[in-house]
Each structure stands twice: as structure tokens, then as C-alpha cells.
């Protein structure tokens, strides 16, 4: 059944039917791209979809979910609902400690707004760059330098498939209060039960001093031993941020693009097997005390250096790490995507998705206990050996004293069919190995739901009931966190429509 576009909807179509590929080499057929400009446009699109059975929508914020699916829908033959034009900062409530923003507000835009206010406040930044959506990343449970981002969501504005608008928090005078009864905000995290069009997001008052402790473990020390001590410090309440530990290859592909060719060998040899950065903040005196305490606890395991201010002798990478520890987003890691895949930085490409570099992220989680993390890392090494893959960039994020997330980046050349196929096959083997050994993923890629283990029948039935309540007509694409079953494998897929006569543009704007 073909969906009929009325005049109001036609004006919101920016691209017609086509097949798209993301930076991970995944492909999807889409029926078109709809780009609402206002909240009312979103309601209009949802009501139109409800009048055309079989029409499905995939909301995206900015489309920069690199390595996990980017801008592509989970289903074939869906419309992409590109919310990047909803990019207003509706309210910067500094005295109340929050900002109300729309899906198209990026890290860079919010940072600029805070800079204009003399940066009295900061937000929970990630290292993904200035053009990534704050809201989109939080809904995916992204990990910032100061905690899990979904925990910063105070209230969501959601357009339901009926076209109605709800707020998950309903106490406007106390935005940090989730409201009485069940917490509805969590229903819309890593799900597609509604279209999130705005959120109140937590801001933090900037203390007197913000810096980072650079930690370099000694060559004879296993990284899991260092993790063990850091999580002890978290459990004791001394660490209130998220330590990020990167292996040698992670550091090399991040900082190599900024080093002259003749100096890269020296850079590689100067790097330790792992390097950790631990954000520290507070008064000058408290930061010094904390730093001294960390050094005393780590002195047998690692060397430590406290960095709280910039000077001319420091390199760009130190400045960028300091920015992140101070709640200021940085693009330093972006050139490393092509550098890791191609051995050089691609120039004059408007966006990562438009380049020749491919990137797949695999993100298993585990307990930070030594035996568990050792087992996980051993599995990575075993699979690398099996597939003749070496020098993988990896980061260990210590989310809290009970959970570590290991982000494994798999670079490849997208234009090389063999290289792309090998990377996808290797990533699938890693994911299957993690599932088989009980290491649950923290985030999923576009096609990973088929690997999810079967859920208990009662839980599965409850989730299916929620889906029917929130989306009885199946307007929204299934969540990539939803295990495929016989029911949702047979969802009605309409015949492909071509809207190229309406707008001949490509999907280039999807990733902006």
C-alpha cells in the first residue's frame, strides 16, 4: 500500500527513496527523509503516518551515532524522521542547574551558549566531537566524562504515535523531581515507544578547579590491576567521574594525525601500553588533596601527572584532554577515524560518513573485577588472533564501581569490499563471543538484535504489551534493542515509493 503525501507533508520531504550505507558498512533501503522544522510538524507527520497503514518512521537526532548505526533505521523501507532542524535551546536555566534543548542541539552549540555565559556551568561531555547530539546520545545511554548521560535527563517531551504530547516529568517547579509514581523517562531510553522532541538536561556548576590526572601504568602491571584500584576508589566515593583508559593504539590513532610523519615512530615508541585520564574537580586545595591521595594509592602501579592549566610546553593532545576534563567538547579524536582505517587523514570531506574510512564499535560491559575483565580482554585477543587482526584501538570506561564498558573500535576501508566484509565478520565474531560468555553489550549496532538472548516469557510479553499501548499501529521502527521475534519479523512492509520527483537531493543532510 502506497502512502499518499498531502501538501503539508510534501514540503517536509528532503530526500526520496534510496539505499543508504553508514560508516559501519550497514545498508538500508529508505522510502524518504522527512525533516520537520517544528514540534507541530512532528505531530503532523505522525498523524499522516497513522492514516497510511504500513508506514514506519525512524527518528534520528543528528545522525552522528557513529559506529553504532549512524543515521540508518533498524527496519528496511522506513522513512527517516530527521529531527536535526529542531535545534533550539529553549531555556538555559543556570540558576536551576539545567538546560532545556531539542534533538538538534549539539555539544558545540550548547558549549557556545555556555561560553557566552562565561562558562559558569558545564555539561557531561563525550569525546565524540562538537557536532553530536546531546539528547540523541543520552537516549542511547552514552557515557560522558562525568557519568552515564541518561542519568542527566530530568524530563522528556515526547510526541506519542497518537500525535499527543506528554512530559515524563510533570512537576515544572521542581525539575530534579522525577514525579510521583513510576519514572516514565526510562521508558524512552534505548526504545522507540515515542518521538522525543525535547529534554531538560542537567548542568553542573563549575568549581574553582577542574583538571585531569594522567595515569600511566608501569610495564609490569596488568591493566586489570589498575582498574581494580580505581574502582576501589570509586566505591569509596573518592572518584566521582568516569576514568577513561585507552590502549596504546587508541592513543596513537588519536594523536598521530597531529604529529609530523617523521615523528610518528617516536610517538608510538613513547606511548605506554595503556594511558588513563581521570577528571578531578573541586577547590584548588581539595584537588591537590585528592591528587595526592590517588598518587599514594597508585604509586606502585603507575606514574601520575596532574594537569589543571595550559601552558606553551604542552601539546595539543594535553590541551584537548584538559578541555574534556573541564566539560568542553573537543574534535581531537575525529581525524583518527580515517587515520586508523587508511593510514592518513582524509581532507576536504564534509563529514565522516562521506569519507572512505569505515568504523564499527563493539561495546561489551562487564564487572570491573580482575577475573571478569581479564576474561573479556583474553577473548578479544583470542578472536584477534583467529582473524589475524592486530592493533585494535580500545578504551575501558569505568562507569561506576560495579561496571566497566570496553569500547573496541574496528577500522576498515569502506571502498575495499574485502576489507569491509572482513571487518563486519570480525565484529560479528566478537559480539557472538561476548554474548556466549555472558558479557552483555552496553550499546548495540544496527543489526545486533538478532544476537540478543531470549528473554523470560513474562518480560517479553510485558514489553510487547507496552509496544501495543504506545504504538498500536506499528508506526515507529522497532528498536535495535528489541529482539526479533516471529511477530515483528512479519510486520507489514509497504511497496517502495520513489519521491525523487518531489526533491532530487541526496541524503547528504542526514549527517549534518
XYZ file of C-alpha atoms in Angstrom:
512
model
C 0.000 0.000 0.000
C 1.476 3.340 -1.003
C 1.462 6.237 1.406
C -0.160 9.337 -0.043
C 1.638 12.566 0.681
C -0.584 15.545 1.288
C 0.609 19.073 0.642
C 1.806 19.703 4.179
C 3.915 16.545 4.264
C 5.373 17.008 0.777
C 7.057 20.210 1.887
C 8.927 18.298 4.599
C 10.451 15.690 2.256
C 14.164 16.401 1.725
C 15.158 13.144 0.004
C 13.407 10.420 -1.918
C 13.588 6.635 -1.860
C 17.123 5.277 -1.973
C 19.566 2.851 -0.406
C 21.969 4.266 2.164
C 25.128 2.963 3.785
C 26.538 4.116 7.094
C 30.142 4.331 8.260
C 29.915 0.747 9.598
C 29.086 -0.649 6.154
C 25.456 -1.366 7.058
C 22.858 -0.722 4.358
C 19.162 0.103 4.456
C 16.537 0.939 1.873
C 14.571 4.011 2.893
C 11.394 5.458 1.460
C 12.462 9.028 2.024
C 13.640 11.583 4.538
C 11.171 13.784 6.400
C 12.664 16.855 8.069
C 10.223 18.602 10.429
C 11.051 22.170 11.342
C 8.760 22.471 14.360
C 7.084 20.390 17.036
C 3.821 20.835 15.145
C 5.457 19.327 12.035
C 6.317 16.204 14.024
C 2.692 15.863 15.140
C 1.549 16.366 11.552
C 3.883 13.629 10.281
C 2.775 11.174 12.973
C -0.897 11.745 12.193
C -0.209 11.317 8.474
C 1.609 8.052 9.156
C -1.312 6.774 11.243
C -3.616 7.358 8.267
C -1.379 5.298 5.955
C -1.104 1.722 7.280
C 2.335 0.161 6.931
C 4.172 3.499 7.062
C 7.062 3.443 9.519
C 9.216 6.238 10.894
C 12.748 6.189 12.309
C 13.524 9.308 14.382
C 17.149 10.471 14.437
C 18.611 13.468 16.249
C 21.651 14.454 14.174
C 22.548 11.081 12.657
C 26.024 11.002 14.187
C 25.749 7.755 16.143
C 28.996 6.664 14.509
C 29.961 3.037 14.782
C 26.531 2.023 16.111
C 24.283 2.667 13.097
C 24.662 6.397 12.424
C 21.503 7.696 10.763
C 20.080 4.416 9.461
C 16.776 2.861 10.595
C 16.573 -0.580 12.152
C 13.937 -1.600 9.571
C 14.018 -1.619 5.786
C 11.690 0.642 3.783
C 11.073 3.178 6.521
C 11.087 6.962 6.459
C 13.881 8.675 8.325
C 12.462 11.372 10.581
C 15.374 13.794 10.733
C 14.980 15.976 13.846
C 18.218 17.929 13.378
C 16.316 21.112 12.441
C 14.715 21.075 15.875
C 17.832 22.720 17.263
C 16.678 25.326 19.755
C 17.990 25.799 23.238
C 14.607 26.608 24.715
C 15.864 27.630 28.131
C 19.278 27.954 29.727
C 18.294 27.779 33.384
C 21.684 28.247 35.028
C 20.355 29.133 38.458
C 18.279 25.941 38.442
C 21.059 23.761 37.036
C 19.536 22.582 33.768
C 19.079 23.355 30.085
C 16.001 22.601 28.024
C 17.020 21.669 24.494
C 15.852 19.956 21.315
C 17.348 16.927 19.499
C 19.349 19.030 17.033
C 21.312 20.834 19.752
C 24.892 19.627 19.509
C 27.697 19.610 22.042
C 29.242 22.545 20.208
C 26.069 24.622 20.241
C 25.474 24.140 23.954
C 29.128 24.858 24.724
C 28.909 28.119 22.746
C 25.827 29.103 24.729
C 27.615 28.362 27.995
C 30.717 30.224 26.816
C 28.588 33.313 26.235
C 27.581 32.988 29.897
C 31.277 32.922 30.933
C 31.169 29.145 31.388
C 29.877 29.315 34.933
C 28.358 25.892 34.205
C 29.337 22.850 32.191
C 27.716 19.650 30.946
C 28.626 15.982 30.782
C 30.730 15.925 27.589
C 31.779 12.941 25.490
C 34.789 12.680 23.200
C 32.629 12.204 20.086
C 33.051 15.783 18.839
C 31.152 19.038 18.713
C 28.574 18.003 16.094
C 26.965 15.153 18.024
C 23.509 15.494 19.547
C 23.368 15.758 23.317
C 19.862 14.330 23.512
C 20.412 11.560 20.970
C 23.498 10.320 22.783
C 21.773 10.414 26.170
C 18.844 8.364 24.831
C 21.409 5.780 23.666
C 22.925 5.663 27.191
C 26.151 7.283 26.058
C 28.990 7.622 28.556
C 30.394 11.068 29.310
C 33.434 12.091 31.317
C 31.258 12.733 34.367
C 28.839 9.815 34.292
C 26.238 7.980 32.226
C 24.411 10.562 30.168
C 20.927 9.127 30.515
C 21.162 9.960 34.218
C 21.327 13.658 33.241
C 17.837 13.568 31.708
C 15.409 15.349 34.032
C 12.337 15.466 31.785
C 11.436 14.418 28.254
C 8.923 15.947 25.870
C 7.547 13.088 23.784
C 5.226 13.011 20.788
C 3.216 9.798 21.012
C 2.055 7.962 17.898
C -1.417 9.377 18.522
C 0.030 12.852 17.992
C -0.409 13.750 21.654
C 2.436 15.371 23.603
C 3.447 14.226 27.064
C 6.146 15.230 29.533
C 7.715 12.409 31.514
C 8.194 14.775 34.436
C 5.154 16.794 35.396
C 6.411 18.996 38.238
C 7.703 22.098 36.427
C 8.663 23.906 39.621
C 10.920 21.040 40.748
C 12.656 19.790 37.582
C 15.000 17.477 39.515
C 11.984 15.586 40.897
C 11.046 12.678 38.604
C 7.429 12.964 39.668
C 5.360 10.697 41.857
C 4.904 7.091 40.856
C 6.713 5.244 38.025
C 9.572 7.032 36.276
C 8.352 7.377 32.686
C 11.633 8.848 31.407
C 13.310 5.442 31.377
C 10.642 4.051 29.041
C 12.033 6.156 26.194
C 15.734 5.343 26.671
C 17.053 2.834 24.111
C 13.493 2.367 22.866
C 11.152 3.568 20.145
C 7.936 3.989 22.096
C 7.639 7.658 21.150
C 9.440 10.546 19.459
C 11.472 12.623 21.906
C 11.389 16.254 20.792
C 12.970 17.996 23.792
C 14.511 17.348 27.175
C 15.647 19.066 30.300
C 19.300 18.103 30.801
C 21.361 18.534 33.954
C 24.072 21.220 34.080
C 26.855 21.388 36.642
C 28.204 24.454 38.459
C 31.843 24.950 37.572
C 34.060 24.610 40.661
C 37.216 26.569 41.379
C 39.478 23.950 39.791
C 38.900 21.316 37.084
C 41.658 19.126 35.747
C 42.753 15.633 34.981
C 45.142 13.087 36.381
C 47.145 11.350 33.645
C 47.928 7.819 34.781
C 50.486 5.616 33.014
C 50.727 2.082 34.398
C 54.175 0.558 34.732
C 55.129 -2.011 32.083
C 54.986 -4.891 34.544
C 51.486 -4.019 35.785
C 48.398 -5.599 34.220
C 45.781 -3.045 33.266
C 43.189 -5.038 35.199
C 45.145 -4.451 38.411
C 44.996 -0.695 37.830
C 41.252 -0.956 37.121
C 40.803 -2.819 40.383
C 42.327 0.018 42.412
C 40.455 2.732 40.504
C 37.124 1.012 41.132
C 38.018 0.706 44.810
C 38.474 4.486 44.824
C 35.090 4.852 43.110
C 33.407 2.604 45.665
C 34.922 4.702 48.460
C 33.495 7.881 46.902
C 36.853 9.484 46.055
C 36.265 9.280 42.274
C 33.044 10.924 41.111
C 33.842 10.968 37.389
C 34.399 8.273 34.740
C 38.035 7.240 34.313
C 38.832 6.588 30.642
C 41.646 4.140 29.919
C 42.934 3.925 26.351
C 45.389 1.378 24.996
C 48.492 2.288 23.004
C 46.717 2.038 19.647
C 43.864 4.247 20.859
C 46.367 6.924 21.865
C 48.335 6.540 18.632
C 45.379 6.919 16.244
C 44.047 9.840 18.289
C 47.270 11.859 18.457
C 49.137 10.541 15.388
C 47.304 12.832 12.925
C 48.760 15.863 14.733
C 52.352 14.632 14.614
C 54.622 15.072 11.559
C 55.199 11.888 9.583
C 58.840 11.676 10.591
C 57.892 11.847 14.292
C 55.188 9.190 14.378
C 57.552 6.316 15.047
C 58.896 8.179 18.060
C 55.333 8.852 19.219
C 54.446 5.168 19.005
C 57.512 4.073 20.950
C 56.900 6.715 23.634
C 53.405 5.501 24.434
C 52.786 3.135 27.310
C 50.588 0.067 26.844
C 47.685 1.958 28.433
C 47.045 5.560 29.477
C 44.242 6.655 31.773
C 42.721 10.076 32.281
C 40.805 10.748 35.482
C 38.837 14.031 35.713
C 39.206 15.737 39.116
C 37.379 18.861 40.278
C 36.721 20.940 43.372
C 38.528 23.686 45.212
C 42.233 24.036 44.500
C 43.007 22.595 47.904
C 40.661 19.626 47.528
C 42.010 18.805 44.059
C 45.544 18.778 45.436
C 44.488 16.554 48.324
C 42.661 14.145 46.014
C 45.586 14.060 43.616
C 47.997 13.286 46.447
C 45.704 10.538 47.707
C 45.432 8.957 44.239
C 49.193 9.117 43.756
C 49.783 7.375 47.097
C 47.293 4.633 46.216
C 48.711 4.151 42.722
C 52.413 4.704 43.268
C 53.321 1.012 42.993
C 51.239 0.624 39.837
C 51.631 3.774 37.752
C 53.111 7.212 37.330
C 50.693 10.121 37.707
C 50.664 13.708 36.479
C 48.087 16.317 37.469
C 47.113 18.775 34.727
C 44.893 21.717 35.639
C 46.038 24.546 33.365
C 47.517 25.104 29.923
C 50.998 26.231 29.097
C 53.058 26.560 25.918
C 55.127 23.440 26.585
C 52.093 21.157 26.471
C 50.981 19.578 23.225
C 47.581 19.825 21.558
C 46.532 16.464 22.931
C 47.116 17.581 26.513
C 45.025 20.680 25.899
C 42.226 18.600 24.377
C 42.203 16.131 27.270
C 42.118 19.067 29.656
C 39.148 20.512 27.740
C 37.202 17.263 28.152
C 38.058 17.111 31.858
C 36.758 20.687 32.141
C 33.475 19.935 30.364
C 34.432 21.457 26.999
C 33.852 19.297 23.876
C 36.724 18.602 21.503
C 37.094 17.307 17.938
C 40.562 15.917 18.514
C 39.504 12.279 18.023
C 37.706 12.712 14.678
C 40.737 12.701 12.315
C 41.778 9.442 13.967
C 38.875 7.623 12.267
C 40.415 7.925 8.810
C 43.951 7.742 10.212
C 43.202 4.333 11.754
C 41.484 2.971 8.641
C 43.592 4.491 5.851
C 46.897 5.363 7.472
C 46.327 9.021 6.687
C 43.815 11.759 7.372
C 41.272 12.391 4.633
C 40.997 16.060 3.856
C 38.174 18.112 2.382
C 35.392 15.704 3.372
C 32.317 17.448 4.802
C 31.525 14.664 7.240
C 32.889 11.337 8.490
C 30.113 9.451 6.669
C 31.253 10.958 3.364
C 34.802 9.650 3.635
C 36.409 6.332 2.731
C 37.038 5.228 6.312
C 34.842 2.651 7.990
C 34.258 2.233 11.712
C 32.471 -0.396 13.795
C 32.216 -0.111 17.564
C 31.754 -3.172 19.751
C 30.968 -2.237 23.352
C 30.696 -5.121 25.831
C 30.250 -4.460 29.525
C 31.415 -6.461 32.494
C 32.204 -6.279 36.161
C 35.494 -4.424 36.719
C 36.713 -7.342 38.827
C 40.063 -8.621 37.583
C 38.871 -12.120 36.668
C 35.976 -10.775 34.571
C 37.931 -8.068 32.777
C 40.843 -10.471 32.206
C 38.411 -12.944 30.654
C 36.904 -10.282 28.395
C 40.272 -8.974 27.205
C 41.524 -12.530 26.651
C 38.515 -13.169 24.419
C 39.373 -10.069 22.380
C 42.955 -11.272 21.970
C 41.887 -14.790 21.028
C 39.445 -13.501 18.380
C 42.042 -11.092 17.008
C 44.473 -13.968 16.581
C 41.818 -16.112 14.912
C 41.043 -13.387 12.364
C 44.634 -12.082 12.052
C 43.622 -8.653 13.355
C 46.149 -6.591 15.317
C 46.445 -3.189 16.962
C 42.796 -2.536 17.742
C 42.044 0.800 19.435
C 40.324 0.085 22.757
C 39.013 2.179 25.636
C 37.895 0.984 29.055
C 35.334 3.303 30.642
C 34.856 2.752 34.371
C 31.214 3.813 34.559
C 30.999 3.041 38.274
C 32.464 0.651 40.817
C 30.272 -2.152 39.501
C 30.545 -1.793 35.723
C 33.227 -1.334 33.111
C 32.459 -0.761 29.429
C 35.102 -1.732 26.882
C 34.772 0.129 23.562
C 36.561 -1.749 20.774
C 36.949 0.210 17.521
C 37.296 -1.732 14.279
C 38.612 0.445 11.425
C 38.405 -0.589 7.772
C 38.396 0.777 4.231
C 34.820 1.186 3.082
C 35.713 1.235 -0.611
C 37.510 -2.113 -0.299
C 34.822 -4.804 -0.394
C 37.091 -7.469 1.088
C 38.294 -5.236 3.900
C 34.724 -4.223 4.729
C 33.488 -7.812 4.685
C 36.342 -8.961 6.911
C 35.700 -6.150 9.416
C 31.984 -6.944 9.627
C 32.713 -10.671 10.037
C 35.284 -9.985 12.761
C 32.878 -7.673 14.606
C 30.150 -10.326 14.475
C 32.538 -12.934 15.868
C 33.479 -10.620 18.737
C 29.854 -9.874 19.560
C 28.845 -13.530 19.464
C 31.794 -14.438 21.685
C 30.804 -11.803 24.232
C 27.193 -12.957 24.259
C 28.225 -16.589 24.612
C 30.395 -15.777 27.635
C 27.730 -13.633 29.282
C 29.228 -10.203 28.589
C 26.229 -8.032 27.847
C 26.684 -5.183 25.358
C 26.277 -1.634 26.598
C 25.092 -0.372 23.225
C 24.096 -2.243 20.085
C 24.867 -1.751 16.435
C 22.197 -1.621 13.791
C 21.865 -5.381 13.200
C 22.822 -6.762 16.597
C 19.342 -7.533 17.910
C 19.495 -10.964 16.289
C 22.271 -11.824 18.758
C 20.236 -10.936 21.826
C 19.411 -13.902 24.046
C 15.800 -14.909 24.526
C 14.095 -13.036 27.349
C 11.928 -14.599 30.039
C 8.426 -15.058 28.683
C 6.803 -12.711 31.207
C 9.252 -9.900 30.433
C 8.863 -10.378 26.685
C 5.065 -10.316 26.992
C 5.181 -7.150 29.086
C 7.401 -5.369 26.553
C 5.103 -6.453 23.735
C 2.142 -5.086 25.690
C 3.923 -1.746 26.113
C 4.598 -1.646 22.381
C 0.921 -2.206 21.632
C -0.127 0.503 24.080
C 2.330 3.129 22.836
C 2.369 2.225 19.138
C -0.661 0.073 18.266
C -0.296 0.681 14.519
C 3.442 -0.007 14.361
C 4.278 3.481 13.092
C 7.733 3.632 14.654
C 10.532 1.315 13.590
C 11.385 -1.400 16.040
C 14.155 -0.554 18.448
C 17.519 -2.099 17.644
C 17.429 -3.208 21.297
C 14.304 -5.259 20.633
C 14.949 -8.930 19.964
C 13.408 -10.045 16.694
C 10.544 -12.481 17.116
C 8.040 -14.102 14.834
C 5.682 -11.177 15.456
C 7.923 -8.311 14.435
C 9.668 -10.243 11.672
C 6.433 -10.190 9.683
C 5.492 -6.541 10.073
C 3.757 -5.119 7.051
C 6.276 -3.593 4.641
C 4.680 -1.339 2.015
C 5.842 -1.210 -1.554
C 8.732 1.110 -2.106
C 7.783 4.641 -3.138
C 10.056 6.991 -5.021
C 9.749 10.678 -4.188
C 12.677 11.779 -6.314
C 10.286 13.897 -8.378
C 9.494 15.873 -5.226
C 13.074 16.651 -4.316
C 16.097 15.465 -6.209
C 18.561 15.995 -3.363
C 20.589 13.179 -1.884
C 20.518 12.249 1.794
C 23.594 14.369 2.421
C 21.848 16.494 5.037
C 21.105 13.455 7.165
C 24.521 13.507 8.755
C 24.778 17.225 9.436
